[in-house]
Amino acid sequence: MWGMCGRFSLGSDPARLAVELDAVDRATDPPPGLWPDTGPRAPRFNIAPTTPISVLAAGGDVPHERVLHAMRWGLVPSWSRDTARLPNLFNARVETASTKPAFRAAVARRHCVVPMGGWYEWVPGEPAAPGGKPGPKQPFHMSLPGDAGLLMAGLWERRRDPEVPDRTQLSCTILTTEALGPLRRVHDRMPLVVDPSVLDDWLDPSVIGDPRALVDGAGGDLAQWAESVEIQPVSRAVSNVRNDGPELVRPIDQGGDGGGPDAAGEPTLF
């Protein structure tokens, strides 16, 4: 299967997210000494790895305070020294994250959530003839009905820049799990959702230390959530990371060529 959860959409800016999530906004204008040093652009409908994104974590000026940060999407381990060849760890498997050197420290100490409106997957088309090559890949956008947003489980890391000693880089990865229900039709993996009822518990590793607890029912029935996700074919224009705009999340008629939207639905906002 193709690499999963490598693009997503988010219609809200950091200031709005901070209000909705009852968090301190440090993403709009990151404090001096942090990298990324500029806030994420918003709204965006074609967010790709290495992009600065809005990420919710704990650890503000008071206990249990929620803070919205700007972070690089693609976790960079604290021990990574080669600035010219940073890893692009934008996903981590929930089953193995605690055993991987790149993620072990974050599993133990730094949990986060990545707000999104929806995410994209690409499904190869049917071959023109039996046994032939697959047809062009069709992108799909997964989101909740209406304007409900998504909170995806993640891990984050801080790293001192070896070339700029007084600068700390913040980065994150999105946890994935085995796809359930209808989502299996588009990929064998799916991002791991965090139910709002356990948001603070997840952000505090002393409460939910093992990410697999989210799969095992912490905060709700994951299979039932998967059944509620809407899976919509969208324009192939999203395949080009240079393209952006609300038209990318609008459903199309698959009877066409997938080149453009034919529905006037509003973009999903958090």
mmCIF file of C-alpha atoms in Angstrom:
data_model
loop_
_atom_site.group_PDB
_atom_site.id
_atom_site.type_symbol
_atom_site.label_atom_id
_atom_site.label_comp_id
_atom_site.label_asym_id
_atom_site.label_seq_id
_atom_site.Cartn_x
_atom_site.Cartn_y
_atom_site.Cartn_z
ATOM 1 C CA MET A 1 0.000 0.000 0.000
ATOM 2 C CA TRP A 2 1.035 3.605 -0.505
ATOM 3 C CA GLY A 3 2.542 5.605 2.355
ATOM 4 C CA MET A 4 -0.320 6.693 4.582
ATOM 5 C CA CYS A 5 -1.446 9.977 6.085
ATOM 6 C CA GLY A 6 1.020 11.976 4.048
ATOM 7 C CA ARG A 7 -1.358 14.890 3.345
ATOM 8 C CA PHE A 8 -4.175 16.523 5.248
ATOM 9 C CA SER A 9 -6.410 19.589 5.299
ATOM 10 C CA LEU A 10 -7.137 22.165 7.994
ATOM 11 C CA GLY A 11 -9.428 25.133 7.551
ATOM 12 C CA SER A 12 -8.720 26.822 10.907
ATOM 13 C CA ASP A 13 -5.914 29.219 11.760
ATOM 14 C CA PRO A 14 -3.904 28.768 14.997
ATOM 15 C CA ALA A 15 -5.698 31.562 16.845
ATOM 16 C CA ARG A 16 -9.081 29.966 16.246
ATOM 17 C CA LEU A 17 -7.779 26.507 17.128
ATOM 18 C CA ALA A 18 -6.351 27.791 20.398
ATOM 19 C CA VAL A 19 -9.738 29.172 21.412
ATOM 20 C CA GLU A 20 -11.591 26.010 20.428
ATOM 21 C CA LEU A 21 -9.083 23.792 22.235
ATOM 22 C CA ASP A 22 -8.778 26.023 25.312
ATOM 23 C CA ALA A 23 -5.062 26.393 24.691
ATOM 24 C CA VAL A 24 -2.377 29.055 24.821
ATOM 25 C CA ASP A 25 -1.533 30.135 21.265
ATOM 26 C CA ARG A 26 2.215 29.945 20.666
ATOM 27 C CA ALA A 27 1.781 28.869 17.058
ATOM 28 C CA THR A 28 0.668 32.138 15.477
ATOM 29 C CA ASP A 29 3.822 33.924 16.639
ATOM 30 C CA PRO A 30 6.356 31.379 17.974
ATOM 31 C CA PRO A 31 8.539 32.617 20.872
ATOM 32 C CA PRO A 32 12.162 33.563 20.077
ATOM 33 C CA GLY A 33 14.573 30.656 19.920
ATOM 34 C CA LEU A 34 12.063 28.143 18.508
ATOM 35 C CA TRP A 35 12.007 26.664 15.034
ATOM 36 C CA PRO A 36 9.753 26.864 13.034
ATOM 37 C CA ASP A 37 9.943 30.565 13.784
ATOM 38 C CA THR A 38 6.817 31.462 11.802
ATOM 39 C CA GLY A 39 3.271 30.222 12.302
ATOM 40 C CA PRO A 40 1.544 27.770 9.950
ATOM 41 C CA ARG A 41 -0.306 29.247 6.996
ATOM 42 C CA ALA A 42 -4.068 28.842 7.219
ATOM 43 C CA PRO A 43 -6.411 27.743 5.890
ATOM 44 C CA ARG A 44 -4.601 25.014 3.980
ATOM 45 C CA PHE A 45 -6.063 22.110 2.062
ATOM 46 C CA ASN A 46 -2.936 20.267 0.922
ATOM 47 C CA ILE A 47 -0.574 20.069 3.913
ATOM 48 C CA ALA A 48 2.498 17.932 3.261
ATOM 49 C CA PRO A 49 5.363 16.608 5.437
ATOM 50 C CA THR A 50 8.114 19.059 6.489
ATOM 51 C CA THR A 51 5.464 21.813 6.586
ATOM 52 C CA PRO A 52 5.024 23.832 9.806
ATOM 53 C CA ILE A 53 1.713 22.733 11.351
ATOM 54 C CA SER A 54 -0.347 23.520 14.459
ATOM 55 C CA VAL A 55 0.200 20.948 17.205
ATOM 56 C CA LEU A 56 -1.409 20.726 20.651
ATOM 57 C CA ALA A 57 0.732 19.621 23.596
ATOM 58 C CA ALA A 58 0.851 20.008 27.368
ATOM 59 C CA GLY A 59 3.481 21.917 29.286
ATOM 60 C CA GLY A 60 2.614 25.569 29.577
ATOM 61 C CA ASP A 61 3.328 27.947 32.436
ATOM 62 C CA VAL A 62 0.798 26.272 34.750
ATOM 63 C CA PRO A 63 0.157 22.555 35.422
ATOM 64 C CA HIS A 64 -1.895 20.736 32.791
ATOM 65 C CA GLU A 65 -2.009 23.806 30.543
ATOM 66 C CA ARG A 66 -2.620 23.122 26.870
ATOM 67 C CA VAL A 67 -0.325 24.887 24.408
ATOM 68 C CA LEU A 68 -0.641 25.161 20.640
ATOM 69 C CA HIS A 69 2.788 25.141 18.972
ATOM 70 C CA ALA A 70 4.108 25.458 15.442
ATOM 71 C CA MET A 71 6.037 22.270 14.661
ATOM 72 C CA ARG A 72 7.712 20.663 11.690
ATOM 73 C CA TRP A 73 5.600 17.755 10.454
ATOM 74 C CA GLY A 74 8.189 14.995 10.406
ATOM 75 C CA LEU A 75 9.757 14.124 13.740
ATOM 76 C CA VAL A 76 13.467 14.847 14.099
ATOM 77 C CA PRO A 77 15.065 12.840 16.951
ATOM 78 C CA SER A 78 16.897 14.937 19.532
ATOM 79 C CA TRP A 79 20.123 13.092 18.741
ATOM 80 C CA SER A 80 19.983 13.779 14.990
ATOM 81 C CA ARG A 81 23.103 15.732 14.005
ATOM 82 C CA ASP A 82 23.008 15.982 10.203
ATOM 83 C CA THR A 83 21.040 19.163 9.569
ATOM 84 C CA ALA A 84 21.389 18.760 5.808
ATOM 85 C CA ARG A 85 19.708 15.319 5.851
ATOM 86 C CA LEU A 86 16.917 15.423 8.376
ATOM 87 C CA PRO A 87 14.700 12.335 8.545
ATOM 88 C CA ASN A 88 11.097 12.597 7.397
ATOM 89 C CA LEU A 89 9.341 10.565 10.082
ATOM 90 C CA PHE A 90 5.845 11.917 9.500
ATOM 91 C CA ASN A 91 4.099 8.709 10.655
ATOM 92 C CA ALA A 92 4.808 6.246 13.464
ATOM 93 C CA ARG A 93 3.146 2.851 13.863
ATOM 94 C CA VAL A 94 1.359 2.665 17.226
ATOM 95 C CA GLU A 95 2.284 -1.020 17.541
ATOM 96 C CA THR A 96 6.033 -0.397 17.464
ATOM 97 C CA ALA A 97 6.642 3.287 18.343
ATOM 98 C CA SER A 98 7.761 2.502 21.907
ATOM 99 C CA THR A 99 10.533 0.220 20.608
ATOM 100 C CA LYS A 100 11.937 2.483 17.888
ATOM 101 C CA PRO A 101 14.957 4.644 18.821
ATOM 102 C CA ALA A 102 13.501 7.666 17.003
ATOM 103 C CA PHE A 103 10.234 7.580 18.984
ATOM 104 C CA ARG A 104 10.981 5.944 22.362
ATOM 105 C CA ALA A 105 11.662 9.149 24.283
ATOM 106 C CA ALA A 106 8.591 10.859 22.846
ATOM 107 C CA VAL A 107 6.355 7.894 23.729
ATOM 108 C CA ALA A 108 7.583 8.155 27.315
ATOM 109 C CA ARG A 109 7.445 11.950 27.689
ATOM 110 C CA ARG A 110 5.956 13.941 24.791
ATOM 111 C CA HIS A 111 2.456 13.195 23.496
ATOM 112 C CA CYS A 112 0.539 15.609 21.272
ATOM 113 C CA VAL A 113 -2.445 15.862 18.969
ATOM 114 C CA VAL A 114 -2.538 17.166 15.403
ATOM 115 C CA PRO A 115 -5.792 18.973 14.553
ATOM 116 C CA MET A 116 -7.045 18.406 11.033
ATOM 117 C CA GLY A 117 -10.175 18.753 8.950
ATOM 118 C CA GLY A 118 -9.485 15.532 7.071
ATOM 119 C CA TRP A 119 -6.761 13.479 5.468
ATOM 120 C CA TYR A 120 -6.056 12.123 1.992
ATOM 121 C CA GLU A 121 -5.242 8.688 0.618
ATOM 122 C CA TRP A 122 -4.626 7.544 -2.958
ATOM 123 C CA VAL A 123 -6.135 4.332 -4.366
ATOM 124 C CA PRO A 124 -4.809 2.807 -7.627
ATOM 125 C CA GLY A 125 -7.437 2.622 -10.356
ATOM 126 C CA GLU A 126 -8.676 -0.572 -11.942
ATOM 127 C CA PRO A 127 -6.479 -1.967 -14.745
ATOM 128 C CA ALA A 128 -7.732 -1.350 -18.268
ATOM 129 C CA ALA A 129 -7.397 -5.093 -18.912
ATOM 130 C CA PRO A 130 -7.185 -8.093 -16.562
ATOM 131 C CA GLY A 131 -3.628 -8.433 -15.304
ATOM 132 C CA GLY A 132 -2.642 -5.043 -16.663
ATOM 133 C CA LYS A 133 -1.114 -2.088 -14.884
ATOM 134 C CA PRO A 134 -3.304 -0.265 -12.360
ATOM 135 C CA GLY A 135 -5.074 2.812 -13.626
ATOM 136 C CA PRO A 136 -4.369 6.359 -12.409
ATOM 137 C CA LYS A 137 -4.482 6.757 -8.627
ATOM 138 C CA GLN A 138 -7.667 8.334 -7.302
ATOM 139 C CA PRO A 139 -7.333 10.551 -4.213
ATOM 140 C CA PHE A 140 -9.920 10.372 -1.432
ATOM 141 C CA HIS A 141 -10.529 12.824 1.401
ATOM 142 C CA MET A 142 -11.597 11.378 4.765
ATOM 143 C CA SER A 143 -13.447 13.613 7.227
ATOM 144 C CA LEU A 144 -16.301 13.626 9.718
ATOM 145 C CA PRO A 145 -19.797 14.795 8.716
ATOM 146 C CA GLY A 146 -20.535 18.493 8.924
ATOM 147 C CA ASP A 147 -17.900 20.784 10.354
ATOM 148 C CA ALA A 148 -16.547 18.370 12.983
ATOM 149 C CA GLY A 149 -12.765 18.417 13.213
ATOM 150 C CA LEU A 150 -10.336 15.612 14.008
ATOM 151 C CA LEU A 151 -7.689 15.303 16.716
ATOM 152 C CA MET A 152 -5.041 12.786 15.678
ATOM 153 C CA ALA A 153 -2.639 11.259 18.172
ATOM 154 C CA GLY A 154 0.975 12.211 17.741
ATOM 155 C CA LEU A 155 4.389 12.368 19.338
ATOM 156 C CA TRP A 156 6.631 15.406 19.428
ATOM 157 C CA GLU A 157 10.277 16.099 19.969
ATOM 158 C CA ARG A 158 12.603 19.006 20.702
ATOM 159 C CA ARG A 159 16.113 19.196 19.262
ATOM 160 C CA ARG A 160 18.907 21.690 19.741
ATOM 161 C CA ASP A 161 20.135 22.832 16.351
ATOM 162 C CA PRO A 162 23.862 21.908 16.194
ATOM 163 C CA GLU A 163 24.493 24.792 13.796
ATOM 164 C CA VAL A 164 22.519 27.367 15.809
ATOM 165 C CA PRO A 165 23.035 26.446 19.485
ATOM 166 C CA ASP A 166 20.440 28.865 20.868
ATOM 167 C CA ARG A 167 17.698 27.521 18.587
ATOM 168 C CA THR A 168 15.403 24.605 19.467
ATOM 169 C CA GLN A 169 13.553 22.764 16.728
ATOM 170 C CA LEU A 170 10.080 21.381 17.458
ATOM 171 C CA SER A 171 8.826 18.499 15.329
ATOM 172 C CA CYS A 172 6.126 15.847 15.423
ATOM 173 C CA THR A 173 4.796 12.652 13.905
ATOM 174 C CA ILE A 174 1.250 11.266 13.551
ATOM 175 C CA LEU A 175 0.537 7.831 15.007
ATOM 176 C CA THR A 176 -1.177 5.290 12.776
ATOM 177 C CA THR A 177 -3.014 2.055 13.452
ATOM 178 C CA GLU A 178 -4.644 -0.743 11.484
ATOM 179 C CA ALA A 179 -7.534 0.568 9.388
ATOM 180 C CA LEU A 180 -11.033 -0.425 10.450
ATOM 181 C CA GLY A 181 -14.371 -0.719 8.700
ATOM 182 C CA PRO A 182 -14.861 1.148 5.405
ATOM 183 C CA LEU A 183 -11.450 2.824 5.760
ATOM 184 C CA ARG A 184 -9.844 -0.465 4.744
ATOM 185 C CA ARG A 185 -11.029 0.270 1.209
ATOM 186 C CA VAL A 186 -8.589 3.154 0.870
ATOM 187 C CA HIS A 187 -5.624 1.965 2.959
ATOM 188 C CA ASP A 188 -4.572 -0.724 5.400
ATOM 189 C CA ARG A 189 -3.588 1.968 7.944
ATOM 190 C CA MET A 190 -5.376 5.010 9.379
ATOM 191 C CA PRO A 191 -4.344 7.874 11.671
ATOM 192 C CA LEU A 192 -5.120 7.225 15.335
ATOM 193 C CA VAL A 193 -7.861 9.519 16.607
ATOM 194 C CA VAL A 194 -8.019 10.942 20.141
ATOM 195 C CA ASP A 195 -11.515 11.296 21.582
ATOM 196 C CA PRO A 196 -11.991 14.748 23.202
ATOM 197 C CA SER A 197 -13.040 13.001 26.436
ATOM 198 C CA VAL A 198 -9.483 11.705 26.944
ATOM 199 C CA LEU A 199 -7.582 14.602 25.385
ATOM 200 C CA ASP A 200 -5.876 15.734 28.603
ATOM 201 C CA ASP A 201 -5.196 12.129 29.627
ATOM 202 C CA TRP A 202 -3.451 11.497 26.309
ATOM 203 C CA LEU A 203 -1.379 14.682 26.541
ATOM 204 C CA ASP A 204 -0.114 13.517 29.947
ATOM 205 C CA PRO A 205 2.065 10.388 29.469
ATOM 206 C CA SER A 206 1.799 9.669 33.198
ATOM 207 C CA VAL A 207 -1.911 8.948 32.643
ATOM 208 C CA ILE A 208 -1.945 7.275 29.206
ATOM 209 C CA GLY A 209 1.608 6.089 28.801
ATOM 210 C CA ASP A 210 1.091 3.475 26.105
ATOM 211 C CA PRO A 211 -0.390 4.801 22.834
ATOM 212 C CA ARG A 212 -1.922 1.376 22.239
ATOM 213 C CA ALA A 213 -4.465 2.206 24.960
ATOM 214 C CA LEU A 214 -6.174 4.477 22.417
ATOM 215 C CA VAL A 215 -6.606 1.466 20.138
ATOM 216 C CA ASP A 216 -7.872 -0.690 22.984
ATOM 217 C CA GLY A 217 -10.811 1.572 23.785
ATOM 218 C CA ALA A 218 -9.530 4.543 25.795
ATOM 219 C CA GLY A 219 -12.018 7.285 25.005
ATOM 220 C CA GLY A 220 -14.418 5.317 22.853
ATOM 221 C CA ASP A 221 -15.015 2.649 20.259
ATOM 222 C CA LEU A 222 -12.451 3.105 17.473
ATOM 223 C CA ALA A 223 -14.368 0.825 15.089
ATOM 224 C CA GLN A 224 -17.533 2.862 15.562
ATOM 225 C CA TRP A 225 -15.582 6.052 14.876
ATOM 226 C CA ALA A 226 -14.191 4.563 11.658
ATOM 227 C CA GLU A 227 -17.738 3.802 10.511
ATOM 228 C CA SER A 228 -18.645 7.479 10.898
ATOM 229 C CA VAL A 229 -15.870 8.793 8.645
ATOM 230 C CA GLU A 230 -16.979 10.047 5.245
ATOM 231 C CA ILE A 231 -14.815 8.864 2.342
ATOM 232 C CA GLN A 232 -15.099 11.189 -0.651
ATOM 233 C CA PRO A 233 -13.308 11.055 -4.025
ATOM 234 C CA VAL A 234 -11.673 14.399 -4.773
ATOM 235 C CA SER A 235 -9.804 16.076 -7.600
ATOM 236 C CA ARG A 236 -6.450 14.661 -8.697
ATOM 237 C CA ALA A 237 -5.175 18.223 -8.428
ATOM 238 C CA VAL A 238 -4.388 17.449 -4.775
ATOM 239 C CA SER A 239 -1.632 15.105 -5.959
ATOM 240 C CA ASN A 240 0.497 18.162 -6.731
ATOM 241 C CA VAL A 241 1.705 19.720 -3.466
ATOM 242 C CA ARG A 242 1.796 23.144 -5.128
ATOM 243 C CA ASN A 243 -1.999 23.131 -5.449
ATOM 244 C CA ASP A 244 -4.059 24.448 -2.557
ATOM 245 C CA GLY A 245 -7.589 25.699 -2.017
ATOM 246 C CA PRO A 246 -11.024 24.580 -0.782
ATOM 247 C CA GLU A 247 -11.826 23.000 -4.139
ATOM 248 C CA LEU A 248 -9.413 20.183 -3.265
ATOM 249 C CA VAL A 249 -11.724 18.805 -0.550
ATOM 250 C CA ARG A 250 -14.935 19.003 -2.576
ATOM 251 C CA PRO A 251 -16.294 15.621 -3.719
ATOM 252 C CA ILE A 252 -16.200 14.832 -7.418
ATOM 253 C CA ASP A 253 -18.158 12.499 -9.663
ATOM 254 C CA GLN A 254 -15.903 9.477 -10.213
ATOM 255 C CA GLY A 255 -17.559 8.979 -13.555
ATOM 256 C CA GLY A 256 -15.482 11.912 -14.747
ATOM 257 C CA ASP A 257 -11.715 12.134 -15.065
ATOM 258 C CA GLY A 258 -11.116 13.291 -11.517
ATOM 259 C CA GLY A 259 -9.644 16.509 -12.779
ATOM 260 C CA GLY A 260 -11.917 18.901 -10.942
ATOM 261 C CA PRO A 261 -14.722 19.200 -8.437
ATOM 262 C CA ASP A 262 -18.391 19.081 -9.371
ATOM 263 C CA ALA A 263 -19.815 19.740 -5.883
ATOM 264 C CA ALA A 264 -19.992 23.058 -4.083
ATOM 265 C CA GLY A 265 -19.626 21.781 -0.526
ATOM 266 C CA GLU A 266 -17.806 23.928 2.007
ATOM 267 C CA PRO A 267 -14.385 22.784 3.258
ATOM 268 C CA THR A 268 -14.283 20.890 6.508
ATOM 269 C CA LEU A 269 -13.128 23.133 9.340
ATOM 270 C CA PHE A 270 -11.955 22.115 12.769
#
